[in-house]
Structures are given as structure tokens and as C-alpha cells.
Coordinates of C-alpha atoms in Angstrom, one line a residue:
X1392 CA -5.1 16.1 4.4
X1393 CA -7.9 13.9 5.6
X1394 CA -10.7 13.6 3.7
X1395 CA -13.9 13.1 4.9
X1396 CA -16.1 12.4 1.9
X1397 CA -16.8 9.2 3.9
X1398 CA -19.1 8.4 6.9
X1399 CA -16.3 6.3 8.3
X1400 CA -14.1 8.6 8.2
X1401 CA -15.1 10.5 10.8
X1402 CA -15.0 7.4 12.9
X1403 CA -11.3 6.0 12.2
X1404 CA -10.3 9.8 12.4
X1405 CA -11.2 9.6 16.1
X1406 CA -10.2 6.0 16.7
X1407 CA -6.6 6.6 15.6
X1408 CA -6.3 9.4 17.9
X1409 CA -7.5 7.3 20.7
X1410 CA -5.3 5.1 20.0
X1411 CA -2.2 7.2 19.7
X1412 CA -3.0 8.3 23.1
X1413 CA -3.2 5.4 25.0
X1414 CA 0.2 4.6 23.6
X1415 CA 1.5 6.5 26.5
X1416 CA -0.3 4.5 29.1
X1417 CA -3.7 3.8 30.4
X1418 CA -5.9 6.8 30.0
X1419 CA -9.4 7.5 31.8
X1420 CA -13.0 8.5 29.0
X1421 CA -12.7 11.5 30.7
X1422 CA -9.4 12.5 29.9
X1423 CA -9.8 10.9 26.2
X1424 CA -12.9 13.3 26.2
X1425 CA -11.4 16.6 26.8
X1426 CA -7.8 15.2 24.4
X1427 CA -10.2 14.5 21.6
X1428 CA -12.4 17.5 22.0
X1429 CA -15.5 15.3 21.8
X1430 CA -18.0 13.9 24.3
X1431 CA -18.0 11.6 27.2
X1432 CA -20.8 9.7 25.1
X1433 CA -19.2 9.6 21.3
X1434 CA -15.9 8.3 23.8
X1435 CA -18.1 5.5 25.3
X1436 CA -19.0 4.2 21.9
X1437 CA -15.7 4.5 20.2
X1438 CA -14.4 2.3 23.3
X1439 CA -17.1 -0.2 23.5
X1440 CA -16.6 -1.1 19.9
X1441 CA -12.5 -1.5 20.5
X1442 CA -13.1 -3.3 23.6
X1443 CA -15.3 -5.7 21.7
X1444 CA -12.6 -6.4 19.0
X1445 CA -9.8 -7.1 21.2
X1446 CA -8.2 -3.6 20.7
X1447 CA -8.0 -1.9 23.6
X1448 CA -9.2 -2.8 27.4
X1449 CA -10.6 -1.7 30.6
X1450 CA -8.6 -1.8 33.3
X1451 CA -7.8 -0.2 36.8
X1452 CA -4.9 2.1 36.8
X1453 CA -4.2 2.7 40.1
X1454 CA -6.6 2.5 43.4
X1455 CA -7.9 5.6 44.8
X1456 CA -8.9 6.6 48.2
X1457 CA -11.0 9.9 47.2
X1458 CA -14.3 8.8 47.4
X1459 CA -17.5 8.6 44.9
X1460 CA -17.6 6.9 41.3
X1461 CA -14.3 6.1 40.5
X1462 CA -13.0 6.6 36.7
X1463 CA -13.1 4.1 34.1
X1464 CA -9.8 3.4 32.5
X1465 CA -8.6 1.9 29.3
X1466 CA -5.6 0.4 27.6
X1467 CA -4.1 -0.8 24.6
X1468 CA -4.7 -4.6 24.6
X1469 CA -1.3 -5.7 24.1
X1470 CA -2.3 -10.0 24.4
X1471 CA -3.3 -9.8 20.9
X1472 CA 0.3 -9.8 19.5
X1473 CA 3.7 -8.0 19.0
X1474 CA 5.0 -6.0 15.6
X1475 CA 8.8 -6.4 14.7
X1476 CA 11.1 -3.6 13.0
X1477 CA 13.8 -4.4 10.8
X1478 CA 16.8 -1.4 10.0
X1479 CA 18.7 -2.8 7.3
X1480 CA 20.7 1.0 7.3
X1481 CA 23.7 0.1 9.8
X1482 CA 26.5 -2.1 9.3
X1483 CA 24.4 -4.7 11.2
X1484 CA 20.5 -5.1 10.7
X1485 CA 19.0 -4.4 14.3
X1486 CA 16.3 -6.3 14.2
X1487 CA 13.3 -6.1 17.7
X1488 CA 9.6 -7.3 18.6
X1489 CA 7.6 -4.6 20.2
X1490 CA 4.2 -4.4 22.0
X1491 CA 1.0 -1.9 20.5
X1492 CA 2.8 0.7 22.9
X1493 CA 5.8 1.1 20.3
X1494 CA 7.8 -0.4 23.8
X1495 CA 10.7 -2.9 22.7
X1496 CA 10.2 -6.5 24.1
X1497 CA 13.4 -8.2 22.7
X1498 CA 16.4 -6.7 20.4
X1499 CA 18.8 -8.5 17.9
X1500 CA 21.9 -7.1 16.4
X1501 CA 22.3 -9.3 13.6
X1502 CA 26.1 -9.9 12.2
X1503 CA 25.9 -10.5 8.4
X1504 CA 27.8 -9.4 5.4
X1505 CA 27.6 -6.2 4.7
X1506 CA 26.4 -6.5 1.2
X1507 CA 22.9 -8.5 2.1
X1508 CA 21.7 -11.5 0.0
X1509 CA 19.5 -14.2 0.0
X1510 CA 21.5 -15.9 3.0
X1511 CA 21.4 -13.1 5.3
X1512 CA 17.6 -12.7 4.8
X1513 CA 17.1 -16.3 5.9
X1514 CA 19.2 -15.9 8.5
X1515 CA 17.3 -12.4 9.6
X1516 CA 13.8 -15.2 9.4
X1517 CA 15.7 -17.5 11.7
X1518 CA 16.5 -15.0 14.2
X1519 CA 13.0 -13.6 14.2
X1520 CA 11.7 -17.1 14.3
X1521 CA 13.8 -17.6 17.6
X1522 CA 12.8 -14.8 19.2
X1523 CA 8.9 -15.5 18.8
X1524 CA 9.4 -18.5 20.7
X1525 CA 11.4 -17.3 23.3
X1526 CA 9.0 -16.9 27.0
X1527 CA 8.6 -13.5 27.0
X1528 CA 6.7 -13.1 23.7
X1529 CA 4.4 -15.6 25.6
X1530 CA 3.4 -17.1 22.7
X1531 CA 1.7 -14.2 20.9
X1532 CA 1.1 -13.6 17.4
X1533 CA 3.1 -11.6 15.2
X1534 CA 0.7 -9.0 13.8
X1535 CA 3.1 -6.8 11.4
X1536 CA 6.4 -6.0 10.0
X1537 CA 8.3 -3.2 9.0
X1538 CA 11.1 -2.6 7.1
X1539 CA 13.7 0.7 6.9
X1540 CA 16.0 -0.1 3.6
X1541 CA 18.6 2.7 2.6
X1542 CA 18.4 3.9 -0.8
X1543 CA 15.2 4.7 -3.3
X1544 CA 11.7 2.8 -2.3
X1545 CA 8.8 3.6 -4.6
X1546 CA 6.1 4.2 -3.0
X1547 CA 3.3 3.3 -5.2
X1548 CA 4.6 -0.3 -5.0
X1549 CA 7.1 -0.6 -2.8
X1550 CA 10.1 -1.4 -5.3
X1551 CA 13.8 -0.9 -3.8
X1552 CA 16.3 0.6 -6.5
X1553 CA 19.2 2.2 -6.1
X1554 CA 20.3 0.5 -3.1
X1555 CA 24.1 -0.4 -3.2
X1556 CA 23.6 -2.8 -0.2
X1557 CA 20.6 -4.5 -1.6
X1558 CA 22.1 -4.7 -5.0
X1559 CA 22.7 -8.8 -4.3
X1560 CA 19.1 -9.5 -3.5
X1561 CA 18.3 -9.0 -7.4
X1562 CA 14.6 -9.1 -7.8
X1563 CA 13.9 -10.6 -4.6
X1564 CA 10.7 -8.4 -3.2
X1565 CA 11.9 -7.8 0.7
X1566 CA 7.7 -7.5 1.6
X1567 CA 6.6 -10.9 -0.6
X1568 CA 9.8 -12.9 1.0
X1569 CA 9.0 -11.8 4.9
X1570 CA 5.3 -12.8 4.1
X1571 CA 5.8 -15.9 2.8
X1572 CA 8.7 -16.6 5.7
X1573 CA 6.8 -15.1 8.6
X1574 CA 2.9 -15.3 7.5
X1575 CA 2.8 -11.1 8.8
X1576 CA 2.2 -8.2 5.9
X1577 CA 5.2 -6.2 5.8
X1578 CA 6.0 -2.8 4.4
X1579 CA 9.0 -1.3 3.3
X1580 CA 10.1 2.3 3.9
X1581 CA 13.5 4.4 2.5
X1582 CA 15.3 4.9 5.7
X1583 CA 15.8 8.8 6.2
X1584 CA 11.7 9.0 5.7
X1585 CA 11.3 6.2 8.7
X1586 CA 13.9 8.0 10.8
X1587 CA 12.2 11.5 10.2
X1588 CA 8.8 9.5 11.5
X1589 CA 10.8 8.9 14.9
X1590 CA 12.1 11.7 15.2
X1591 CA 8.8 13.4 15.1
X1592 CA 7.5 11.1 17.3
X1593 CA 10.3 10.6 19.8
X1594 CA 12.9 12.8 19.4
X1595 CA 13.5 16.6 19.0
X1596 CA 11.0 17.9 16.9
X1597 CA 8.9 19.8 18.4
X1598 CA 5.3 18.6 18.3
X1599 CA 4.2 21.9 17.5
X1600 CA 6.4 22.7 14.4
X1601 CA 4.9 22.1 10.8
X1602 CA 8.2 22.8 8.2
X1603 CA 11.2 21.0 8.9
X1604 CA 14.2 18.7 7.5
X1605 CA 16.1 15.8 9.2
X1606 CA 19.7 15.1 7.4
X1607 CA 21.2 11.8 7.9
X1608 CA 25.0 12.0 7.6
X1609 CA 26.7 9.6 7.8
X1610 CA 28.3 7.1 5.6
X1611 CA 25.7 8.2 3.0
X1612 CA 23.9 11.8 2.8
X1613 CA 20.2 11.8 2.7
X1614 CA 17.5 14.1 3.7
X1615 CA 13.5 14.2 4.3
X1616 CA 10.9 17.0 4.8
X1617 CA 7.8 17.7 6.4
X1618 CA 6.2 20.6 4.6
X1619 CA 3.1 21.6 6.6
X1620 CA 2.8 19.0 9.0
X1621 CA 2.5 16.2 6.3
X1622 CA 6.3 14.5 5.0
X1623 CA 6.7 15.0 2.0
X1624 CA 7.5 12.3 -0.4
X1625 CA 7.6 13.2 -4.0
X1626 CA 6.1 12.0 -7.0
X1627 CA 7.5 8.2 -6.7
X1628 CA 8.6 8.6 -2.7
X1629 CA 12.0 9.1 -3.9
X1630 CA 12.7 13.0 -2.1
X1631 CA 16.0 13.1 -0.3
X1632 CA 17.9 10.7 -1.7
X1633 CA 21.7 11.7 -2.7
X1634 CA 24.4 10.6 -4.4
X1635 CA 23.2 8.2 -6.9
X1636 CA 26.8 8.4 -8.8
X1637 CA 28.5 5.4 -10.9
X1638 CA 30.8 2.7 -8.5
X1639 CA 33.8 4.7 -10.0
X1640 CA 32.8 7.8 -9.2
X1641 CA 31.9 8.2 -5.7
X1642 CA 34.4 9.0 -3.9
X1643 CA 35.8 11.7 -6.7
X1644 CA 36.1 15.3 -4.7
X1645 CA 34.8 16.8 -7.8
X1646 CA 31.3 15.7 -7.3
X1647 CA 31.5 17.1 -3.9
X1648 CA 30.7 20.7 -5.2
X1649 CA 26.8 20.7 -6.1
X1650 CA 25.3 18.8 -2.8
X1651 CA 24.9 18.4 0.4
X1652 CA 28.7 15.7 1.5
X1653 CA 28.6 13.1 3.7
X1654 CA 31.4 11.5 5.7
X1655 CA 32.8 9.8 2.6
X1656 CA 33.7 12.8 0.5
X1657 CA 35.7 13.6 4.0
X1658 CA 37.3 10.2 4.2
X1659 CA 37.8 10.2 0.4
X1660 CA 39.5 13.9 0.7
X1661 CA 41.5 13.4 3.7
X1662 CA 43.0 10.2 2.0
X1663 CA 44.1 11.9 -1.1
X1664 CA 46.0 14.6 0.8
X1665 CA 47.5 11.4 3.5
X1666 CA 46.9 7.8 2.1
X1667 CA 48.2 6.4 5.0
X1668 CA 45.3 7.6 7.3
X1669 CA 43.2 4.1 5.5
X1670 CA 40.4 5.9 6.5
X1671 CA 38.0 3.7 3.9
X1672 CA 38.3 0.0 4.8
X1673 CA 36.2 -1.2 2.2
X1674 CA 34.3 0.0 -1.3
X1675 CA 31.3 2.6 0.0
X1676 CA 32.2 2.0 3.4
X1677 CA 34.5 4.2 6.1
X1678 CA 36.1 3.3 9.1
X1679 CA 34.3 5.0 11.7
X1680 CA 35.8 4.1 14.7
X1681 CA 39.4 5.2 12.7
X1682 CA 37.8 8.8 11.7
X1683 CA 36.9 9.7 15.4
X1684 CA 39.7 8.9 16.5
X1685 CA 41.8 10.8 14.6
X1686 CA 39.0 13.7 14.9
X1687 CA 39.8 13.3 18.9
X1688 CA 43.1 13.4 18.4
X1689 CA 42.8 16.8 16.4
X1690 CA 44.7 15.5 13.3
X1691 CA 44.9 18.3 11.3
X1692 CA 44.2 16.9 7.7
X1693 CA 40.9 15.6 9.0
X1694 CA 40.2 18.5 10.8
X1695 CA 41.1 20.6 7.7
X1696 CA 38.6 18.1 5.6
X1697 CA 35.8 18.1 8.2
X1698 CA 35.8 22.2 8.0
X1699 CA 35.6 21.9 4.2
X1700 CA 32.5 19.4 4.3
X1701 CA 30.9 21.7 7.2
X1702 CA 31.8 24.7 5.3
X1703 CA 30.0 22.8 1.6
X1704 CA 27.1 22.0 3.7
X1705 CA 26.5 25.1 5.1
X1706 CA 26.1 26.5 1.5
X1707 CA 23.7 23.6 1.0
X1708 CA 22.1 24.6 3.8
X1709 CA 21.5 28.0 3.6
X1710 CA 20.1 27.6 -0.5
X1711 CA 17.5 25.4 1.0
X1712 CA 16.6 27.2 3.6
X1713 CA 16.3 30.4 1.5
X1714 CA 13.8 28.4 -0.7
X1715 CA 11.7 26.4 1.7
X1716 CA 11.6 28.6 5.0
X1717 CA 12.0 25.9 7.4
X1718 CA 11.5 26.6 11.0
X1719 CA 14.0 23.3 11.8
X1720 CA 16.8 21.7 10.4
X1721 CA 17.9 17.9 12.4
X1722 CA 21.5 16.6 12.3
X1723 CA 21.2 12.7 12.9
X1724 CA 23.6 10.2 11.9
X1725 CA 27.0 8.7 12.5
X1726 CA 28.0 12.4 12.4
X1727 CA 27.1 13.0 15.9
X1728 CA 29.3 10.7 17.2
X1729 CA 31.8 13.4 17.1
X1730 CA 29.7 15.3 19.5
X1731 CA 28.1 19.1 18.7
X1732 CA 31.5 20.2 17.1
X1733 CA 30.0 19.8 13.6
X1734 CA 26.8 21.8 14.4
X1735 CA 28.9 24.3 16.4
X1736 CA 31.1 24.2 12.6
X1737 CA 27.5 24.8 10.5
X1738 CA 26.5 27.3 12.5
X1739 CA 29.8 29.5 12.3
X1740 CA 29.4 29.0 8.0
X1741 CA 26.2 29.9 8.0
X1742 CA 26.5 32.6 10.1
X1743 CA 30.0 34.2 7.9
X1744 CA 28.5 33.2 4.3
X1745 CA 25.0 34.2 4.9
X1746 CA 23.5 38.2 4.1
X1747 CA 20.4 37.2 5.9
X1748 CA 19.4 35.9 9.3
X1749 CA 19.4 32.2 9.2
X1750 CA 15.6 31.6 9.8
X1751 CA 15.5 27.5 10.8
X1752 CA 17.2 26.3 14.1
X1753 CA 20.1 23.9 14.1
X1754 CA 19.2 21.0 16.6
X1755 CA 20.2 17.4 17.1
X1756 CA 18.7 13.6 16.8
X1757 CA 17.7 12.7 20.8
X1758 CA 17.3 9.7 19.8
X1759 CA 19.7 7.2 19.5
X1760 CA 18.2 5.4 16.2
X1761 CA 15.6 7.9 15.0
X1762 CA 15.0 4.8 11.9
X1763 CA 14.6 1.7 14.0
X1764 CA 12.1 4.1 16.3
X1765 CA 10.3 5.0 13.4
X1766 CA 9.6 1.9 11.6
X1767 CA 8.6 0.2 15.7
X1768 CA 6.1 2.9 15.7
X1769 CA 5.1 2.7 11.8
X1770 CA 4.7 -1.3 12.2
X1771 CA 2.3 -0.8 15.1
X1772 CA 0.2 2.2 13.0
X1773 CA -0.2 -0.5 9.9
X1774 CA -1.5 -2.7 12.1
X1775 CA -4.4 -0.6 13.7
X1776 CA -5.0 0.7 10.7
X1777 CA -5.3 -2.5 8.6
X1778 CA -7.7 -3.9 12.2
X1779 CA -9.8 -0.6 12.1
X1780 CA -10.6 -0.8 8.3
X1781 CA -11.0 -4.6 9.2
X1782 CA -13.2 -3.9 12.0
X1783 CA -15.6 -1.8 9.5
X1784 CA -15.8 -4.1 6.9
X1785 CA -17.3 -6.5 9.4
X1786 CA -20.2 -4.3 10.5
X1787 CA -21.1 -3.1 7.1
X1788 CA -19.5 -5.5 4.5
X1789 CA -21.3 -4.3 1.4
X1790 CA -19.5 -1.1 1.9
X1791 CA -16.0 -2.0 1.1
X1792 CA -14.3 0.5 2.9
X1793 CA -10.9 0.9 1.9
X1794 CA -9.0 3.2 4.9
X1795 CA -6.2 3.9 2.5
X1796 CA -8.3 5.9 0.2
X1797 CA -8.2 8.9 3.2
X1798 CA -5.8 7.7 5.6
X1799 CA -3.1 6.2 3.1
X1800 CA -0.2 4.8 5.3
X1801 CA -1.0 7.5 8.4
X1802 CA 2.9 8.2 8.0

């Protein structure tokens, strides 16, 4: 929660709200009045002050016939500079540049190996490089960057461990090498927290629900929470994160008994009872494409193996519901590319191994990257934040006024 132990607090409180509404468009004082629940006059000043640091700007919407004083209008100003978001969670980083509206100006899909290293870092740099001089960017600065990494990501200071894809970067720091490269703070977020940010934000979540889980499935199994309208991240930031087994071990069956499976333990499974399906084409890693076709194709030993993972998960599901009362539960992940059989499959387990009336609703990602949406809007929310602490500093430098002390990363 917000404290407000601060005079500025009070301030940046109602700036950030501002500014999370003109993300949908240009918005008149009156309207920003009655959405903030303050008045016309406390809007005026908040404004003028943006205006006058470049963050936002006056502007005519549209042209009106009615007649009389015509409202004032104002907008994010977007000439100051674009944000870029880097996933690093699929097969190939997706790397884009985005305006202050969280609106994507260019995209990259960046072929690498799959195991990242120094090389494919510099060549992530390079492609960035290219795409800040290309004519649309029109020469503007890059303001902030934003990083979604799979695995564990500390979040006192930002240190990536257990992340089998990272494992070749050593003790490279992803935020001190994209600074150095690219002259832009960057921040670095675990994956499935970013992706439950975009979900909230542009997906199915509804705005109005305070308790609820978004499970990534895919070629790993990880989950995040929001626990009264605040995501929870643990002690170290490390909450959701699964399967942290030895090399050796991971695709062993007989780990698949005490947590939530992902779409390896049904690879791993369905190969033990058929080898030749070659459902894993390389160590950690399943053939996708290969595993919907085959679940198209209603092979029956992946069929069989899906049911068992739905049916493992459903348990999992159930004991976690039971404990935390959660009024949603959000399927994302490679696992919807087989379409809403695998809900349809939870919900029928849930329904035959559960005494009680299932309390959270079952609903799917609408988004089609819930993590590369979440770190394009988190980049943008660093930067206002960072230029809005900035912004009081300069009025009343003998203060030091530290926004992260209240506001902490806004995530």
C-alpha cells in the first residue's frame, strides 16, 4: 500500500493516475477531474507542471461544432523518446520500441541460440541499435529498458539464478551490460511476474478482481499471484517458480507427483511409453509444433499423457485454491495452442475430484504474449516514475525525494 508519510506523495499519487489515463488517448481536465475524483483546479496544476517538463501536452482532439468554450485537451508527449522490451522467455528473444502509450512502433524476432551468451546479447544491442536509427523512431531518444528473463530474479538486486537459458552468460549482469551498450537504465523482471502485469493490464483479468493466479505452461511451469490487488513477490521475488531439479532429473515422471506439470513431464511421459514419437528435440526443450500435431491427430498416448498432466494439475489446483480463495485462476502459455481442450480437461478434474464447489473461475490469456505486453507497459511506468521523482528533486532539491521509498517499482 501507498504510503503517504510524504507531502509528495500525494502529488505523484495523482500524477501517475493521470498518466495512466492518458495512455488510452487524449483526455479533456474535465474528464481527468471526475476519473481522479479531484478538482478542475488541483487538475490544472498537476498539468501545467507536466506540460512544463515535456511530459504530457495540450492538444486538440477533435473540432467541435457545439458552441461555447471548447474543452482543453491533453496528451502524453510522446517526442520525448521511445522505451524498448526485451522477452528473453521464447525460443527467440522478441525484442520492440514502443511510444509512452505502451503502443509498439517497431518489432524484432531475433534468431539466436537457444542457450544465450555473450554473442547473442551483442547481437540483441545491434538489432536494437538498428532499429533506433531506422525513420520511424524519428530520431528519438531511448528513455528505458526492460527485460522479462525466465527463471529466479531477486528482487532486492536484480540477480538472475536459476535460469537454465542464462546459465552461459556467467556473471554477466543483463541491467549493467544494456547500460553500458545502450546509455538507458534497464530493469530486469522473472517472466511469469511481467506476464501477470499484462495480463492485468491488457488481457482478461478483470479490472475489478483483487485475488488471482496466472499459470504459465508451457515448456516450463510457473506461476504468480496477486493477493489483494498488490502481486505478490515473496521474500527475495522468487514466488512461482517451479521445477528447480538437477540436469538429470528433469524429465524423471517421478518428480511429477508433488507440483503443478508442464508440457515436458507430458513429452517426457509420452516418450517412455513410445520413443519413437521424438517428442523432445533437444535437452529442456520440446518440439512443439510435433506435440500439436499429434494432439490434432488424437494420438492416443499423448492424449492418455495430456489427461494425466490435466488430471495432476487439477489436484494442484484445487489445494491452492482451498488455501488462498482465489476469485481467478489464468491459463497462458504454449498450452493454449491446443485450444480450450485443456481447460475444458481441468475443469472436468476439478469438478470429479473435488467435495467442494470450485470457488475461482477458469479463464484464458487474451493476449497473445501476456510477458512482452507486460514488460512494454513496465518500461514506460519506470520511466515516469524515475521523470516524476526527477521532476521533484528539481523544485525542492534539498529534499531528496526518493519515489521508491512509497511507490517502489509501481508493478
Amino acid at each position: 500500500m501507498t504510503s503517504f508519510d510524504n507531502q509528495y506523495n500525494f502529488r505523484v499519487d495523482n500524477q501517475l493516475k493521470l498518466l495512466f489515463e492518458l495512455r488510452n488517448g487524449p483526455t479533456s481536465l474535465n474528464d481527468l477531474a471526475v476519473k481522479l475524483g479531484i478538482s478542475l483546479t488541483a487538475i490544472t496544476k498537476i498539468v501545467d507542471q507536466l506540460v512544463n517538463e515535456n511530459v504530457i501536452t495540450f492538444t486538440q482532439k477533435q473540432k467541435s461544432n457545439k458552441k461555447g468554450r471548447k474543452p482543453t485537451f491533453v496528451k502524453i508527449n510522446n517526442k520525448v523518446g521511445v522505451t524498448c522490451a526485451i522477452d528473453l522467455s521464447n525460443d527467440e528473444p522478441v525484442v520492440v520500441l514502443t511510444d509512452l502509450r505502451n503502443r509498439i512502433i517497431l518489432q524484432r524476432n531475433i534468431e539466436t541460440s537457444y542457450f544465450l551468451d555473450e554473442v547473442s546479447l551483442e547481437l540483441i544491442v545491434k538489432i536494437i541499435e538498428e532499429m533506433l536509427d531506422d525513420p520511424v523512431i524519428e530520431g528519438r531518444k531511448l528513455l528505458s529498458i526492460c527485460i522479462a528473463v525466465p527463471g529466479l530474479v531477486n528482487k532486492n538486486t536484480g540477480e538472475i539464478t536459476n535460469s537454465f537459458r542464462l546459465n552461459k552468460l556467467g556473471n554477466i549482469s543483463l541491467s549493467t551490460f544494456f547500460f553500458n551498450k545502450l546509455g538507458a537504465i534497464t530493469n530486469i523482471y522473472s517472466d511469469v511476474k511481467i506476464g501477470l502485469v499484462g495480463e492485468r493490464m491488457f488481457g482478461a483479468i478483470p479490472s475489478n478482481a483483487k485475488n488471482y493466479m496466472f499459470l504459465h505452461i508451457g515448456n516450463g511451469c510457473s506461476f504468480s499471484f496477486t493477493f489483494n490487488g498488490t502481486l505478490y513477490q515473496g521474500s527475495n521475488g522468487y514466488c512461482g517458480e517451479l521445477s528447480s531439479y538437477k540436469d538429470n532429473d528433469w524429465f524423471n515422471p517421478s518428480y511429477t507427483n508433488n507440483h503443478l506439470e508442464d508440457l515436458s513431464n507430458v513429452a517426457a511421459r509420452a516418450e517412455k511409453i513410445n520413443p519413437k514419437l521424438q517428442l523432445t528435440n533437444e535437452k529442456f526443450r520440446v518440439n512443439f509444433t510435433k506435440l500439436i500435431q499429434l494432439v490434432e491427430q488424437k494420438d492416443p498416448t499423448l492424449i492418455s499423457c495430456l489427461n494425466d498432466n490435466a488430471k495432476m494439475n487439477a489436484v494442484q489446483l484445487i489445494a491452492y485454491n482451498d488455501i488462498l480463495d482465489l476469485e481467478y485462476i489464468v491459463l497462458s502459455g504454449t498450452i493454449l495452442k491446443i485450444g480450450n481442450s485443456y481447460k475444458d480437461l481441468l475443469l472436468k478434474y476439478i469438478k470429479e475430484l473435488n467435495t467442494v464447489p470450485f470457488r475461482a473461475k477458469i479463464i484464458v490469456s487474451s493476449v497473445d504474449n501476456p510477458i512482452l505486453y507486460g514488460t512494454i507497459y513496465q518500461a514506460n511506468n519506470l520511466y515516469f516514475l524515475r521523470k516524476l521523482e526527477q521532476i521533484i528533486n528539481k523544485k525542492a532539491p534539498s529534499e531528496n525525494y526518493d519515489i521508491s521509498v512509497a511507490f517502489g517499482n509501481n508493478i
